[in-house]
Amino acid sequence: MEYRRNESYFQWKRVERLADEHTHAELRERLDQLLEEDADLQGSFGVPSPDSVEVARIEDGDHAAVHDRLESLSRWRTVRHDIELLQRAVSRAADRQRDGGDLGASA
């Protein structure tokens, strides 16, 4: 029997933890910050996604410039990943808030 890591489980766990530890408003605020950073990175690279960045654009320049662009590209990929998780967490927190509000109203 071979063990395989179930990535979807770990993502679900992360979303649940975010929804547990933060309010809907806090999650929404962080999501808005990341969306703004994503837009800035799109403008900086001149393409709609990190996967659209051409290698030639990254490798052009001295070592420090290449390093900075690679670091920015890595950050962009992280931002995109975090946006996906936060969108799910915002939705989950909204569901919980709505369900909790319904319970309180019926008591």
PDB file of C-alpha atoms in Angstrom:
ATOM      1  CA  MET A   1       0.000   0.000   0.000  1.00  0.00           C
ATOM      2  CA  GLU A   2       1.352   3.371  -0.999  1.00  0.00           C
ATOM      3  CA  TYR A   3       0.598   6.569   0.895  1.00  0.00           C
ATOM      4  CA  ARG A   4      -0.507   9.491  -1.215  1.00  0.00           C
ATOM      5  CA  ARG A   5      -1.020  12.938   0.190  1.00  0.00           C
ATOM      6  CA  ASN A   6      -4.554  14.158  -0.447  1.00  0.00           C
ATOM      7  CA  GLU A   7      -4.031  17.821  -1.352  1.00  0.00           C
ATOM      8  CA  SER A   8      -7.749  18.577  -1.487  1.00  0.00           C
ATOM      9  CA  TYR A   9      -8.108  17.463   2.138  1.00  0.00           C
ATOM     10  CA  PHE A  10      -5.336  19.812   3.247  1.00  0.00           C
ATOM     11  CA  GLN A  11      -6.891  22.683   1.296  1.00  0.00           C
ATOM     12  CA  TRP A  12     -10.286  21.957   2.858  1.00  0.00           C
ATOM     13  CA  LYS A  13      -8.644  21.881   6.295  1.00  0.00           C
ATOM     14  CA  ARG A  14      -6.957  25.246   5.648  1.00  0.00           C
ATOM     15  CA  VAL A  15     -10.239  26.812   4.504  1.00  0.00           C
ATOM     16  CA  GLU A  16     -12.021  25.508   7.598  1.00  0.00           C
ATOM     17  CA  ARG A  17      -9.277  26.829   9.862  1.00  0.00           C
ATOM     18  CA  LEU A  18      -9.386  30.260   8.220  1.00  0.00           C
ATOM     19  CA  ALA A  19     -13.176  30.388   8.609  1.00  0.00           C
ATOM     20  CA  ASP A  20     -12.856  29.303  12.270  1.00  0.00           C
ATOM     21  CA  GLU A  21     -10.148  31.779  13.210  1.00  0.00           C
ATOM     22  CA  HIS A  22     -11.318  34.893  11.342  1.00  0.00           C
ATOM     23  CA  THR A  23     -14.525  36.799  10.821  1.00  0.00           C
ATOM     24  CA  HIS A  24     -16.113  37.146   7.417  1.00  0.00           C
ATOM     25  CA  ALA A  25     -15.083  40.824   7.387  1.00  0.00           C
ATOM     26  CA  GLU A  26     -11.440  40.014   8.213  1.00  0.00           C
ATOM     27  CA  LEU A  27     -11.268  37.395   5.483  1.00  0.00           C
ATOM     28  CA  ARG A  28     -12.903  39.747   2.984  1.00  0.00           C
ATOM     29  CA  GLU A  29     -10.444  42.517   3.852  1.00  0.00           C
ATOM     30  CA  ARG A  30      -7.459  40.211   3.355  1.00  0.00           C
ATOM     31  CA  LEU A  31      -8.922  38.910   0.092  1.00  0.00           C
ATOM     32  CA  ASP A  32      -9.337  42.479  -1.165  1.00  0.00           C
ATOM     33  CA  GLN A  33      -5.685  43.207  -0.288  1.00  0.00           C
ATOM     34  CA  LEU A  34      -4.525  40.143  -2.212  1.00  0.00           C
ATOM     35  CA  LEU A  35      -6.703  41.007  -5.203  1.00  0.00           C
ATOM     36  CA  GLU A  36      -5.119  44.459  -5.264  1.00  0.00           C
ATOM     37  CA  GLU A  37      -1.636  42.929  -5.062  1.00  0.00           C
ATOM     38  CA  ASP A  38      -2.572  40.543  -7.880  1.00  0.00           C
ATOM     39  CA  ALA A  39      -3.665  43.487 -10.046  1.00  0.00           C
ATOM     40  CA  ASP A  40      -0.388  45.293  -9.295  1.00  0.00           C
ATOM     41  CA  LEU A  41       1.606  42.209 -10.301  1.00  0.00           C
ATOM     42  CA  GLN A  42      -0.418  41.862 -13.508  1.00  0.00           C
ATOM     43  CA  GLY A  43       0.483  45.452 -14.327  1.00  0.00           C
ATOM     44  CA  SER A  44       4.114  44.952 -13.400  1.00  0.00           C
ATOM     45  CA  PHE A  45       4.541  41.888 -15.604  1.00  0.00           C
ATOM     46  CA  GLY A  46       2.105  43.034 -18.296  1.00  0.00           C
ATOM     47  CA  VAL A  47       0.326  39.676 -18.464  1.00  0.00           C
ATOM     48  CA  PRO A  48      -2.872  38.305 -16.879  1.00  0.00           C
ATOM     49  CA  SER A  49      -1.337  35.424 -14.909  1.00  0.00           C
ATOM     50  CA  PRO A  50       2.020  34.211 -13.609  1.00  0.00           C
ATOM     51  CA  ASP A  51       1.911  31.299 -16.056  1.00  0.00           C
ATOM     52  CA  SER A  52       1.849  33.801 -18.945  1.00  0.00           C
ATOM     53  CA  VAL A  53       5.218  35.337 -18.051  1.00  0.00           C
ATOM     54  CA  GLU A  54       7.799  34.574 -20.731  1.00  0.00           C
ATOM     55  CA  VAL A  55      11.127  33.187 -19.553  1.00  0.00           C
ATOM     56  CA  ALA A  56      12.979  35.687 -21.744  1.00  0.00           C
ATOM     57  CA  ARG A  57      11.449  38.571 -19.758  1.00  0.00           C
ATOM     58  CA  ILE A  58      12.698  37.068 -16.503  1.00  0.00           C
ATOM     59  CA  GLU A  59      16.208  36.240 -17.708  1.00  0.00           C
ATOM     60  CA  ASP A  60      16.876  39.660 -19.241  1.00  0.00           C
ATOM     61  CA  GLY A  61      19.244  41.731 -17.096  1.00  0.00           C
ATOM     62  CA  ASP A  62      21.835  41.300 -14.399  1.00  0.00           C
ATOM     63  CA  HIS A  63      21.725  38.708 -11.633  1.00  0.00           C
ATOM     64  CA  ALA A  64      20.021  41.005  -9.111  1.00  0.00           C
ATOM     65  CA  ALA A  65      17.290  41.978 -11.582  1.00  0.00           C
ATOM     66  CA  VAL A  66      16.654  38.339 -12.516  1.00  0.00           C
ATOM     67  CA  HIS A  67      16.517  37.402  -8.837  1.00  0.00           C
ATOM     68  CA  ASP A  68      14.017  40.199  -8.120  1.00  0.00           C
ATOM     69  CA  ARG A  69      11.767  39.166 -11.015  1.00  0.00           C
ATOM     70  CA  LEU A  70      11.872  35.510  -9.974  1.00  0.00           C
ATOM     71  CA  GLU A  71      11.010  36.524  -6.425  1.00  0.00           C
ATOM     72  CA  SER A  72       8.095  38.644  -7.671  1.00  0.00           C
ATOM     73  CA  LEU A  73       6.882  35.804  -9.861  1.00  0.00           C
ATOM     74  CA  SER A  74       7.019  33.384  -6.939  1.00  0.00           C
ATOM     75  CA  ARG A  75       5.104  35.878  -4.796  1.00  0.00           C
ATOM     76  CA  TRP A  76       2.478  36.199  -7.533  1.00  0.00           C
ATOM     77  CA  ARG A  77       1.940  32.446  -7.603  1.00  0.00           C
ATOM     78  CA  THR A  78       1.552  32.482  -3.817  1.00  0.00           C
ATOM     79  CA  VAL A  79      -0.919  35.368  -4.035  1.00  0.00           C
ATOM     80  CA  ARG A  80      -2.991  33.440  -6.580  1.00  0.00           C
ATOM     81  CA  HIS A  81      -3.002  30.341  -4.371  1.00  0.00           C
ATOM     82  CA  ASP A  82      -4.002  32.386  -1.319  1.00  0.00           C
ATOM     83  CA  ILE A  83      -6.774  34.132  -3.270  1.00  0.00           C
ATOM     84  CA  GLU A  84      -8.321  30.760  -4.119  1.00  0.00           C
ATOM     85  CA  LEU A  85      -8.219  29.641  -0.486  1.00  0.00           C
ATOM     86  CA  LEU A  86      -9.544  32.942   0.828  1.00  0.00           C
ATOM     87  CA  GLN A  87     -12.414  32.999  -1.660  1.00  0.00           C
ATOM     88  CA  ARG A  88     -13.492  29.620  -0.323  1.00  0.00           C
ATOM     89  CA  ALA A  89     -12.961  30.718   3.292  1.00  0.00           C
ATOM     90  CA  VAL A  90     -15.002  33.910   2.742  1.00  0.00           C
ATOM     91  CA  SER A  91     -17.826  31.810   1.339  1.00  0.00           C
ATOM     92  CA  ARG A  92     -17.578  29.340   4.232  1.00  0.00           C
ATOM     93  CA  ALA A  93     -17.539  32.131   6.833  1.00  0.00           C
ATOM     94  CA  ALA A  94     -20.566  33.763   5.173  1.00  0.00           C
ATOM     95  CA  ASP A  95     -22.426  30.435   5.290  1.00  0.00           C
ATOM     96  CA  ARG A  96     -21.585  30.041   8.967  1.00  0.00           C
ATOM     97  CA  GLN A  97     -22.583  33.625   9.724  1.00  0.00           C
ATOM     98  CA  ARG A  98     -25.883  33.158   7.905  1.00  0.00           C
ATOM     99  CA  ASP A  99     -26.568  29.802   9.578  1.00  0.00           C
ATOM    100  CA  GLY A 100     -25.601  31.184  12.979  1.00  0.00           C
ATOM    101  CA  GLY A 101     -27.818  34.196  12.414  1.00  0.00           C
ATOM    102  CA  ASP A 102     -30.741  31.949  11.484  1.00  0.00           C
ATOM    103  CA  LEU A 103     -30.280  29.881  14.632  1.00  0.00           C
ATOM    104  CA  GLY A 104     -30.203  32.978  16.808  1.00  0.00           C
ATOM    105  CA  ALA A 105     -33.324  34.378  15.176  1.00  0.00           C
ATOM    106  CA  SER A 106     -35.328  31.193  15.745  1.00  0.00           C
ATOM    107  CA  ALA A 107     -34.357  30.813  19.426  1.00  0.00           C
TER     108      ALA A 107
END
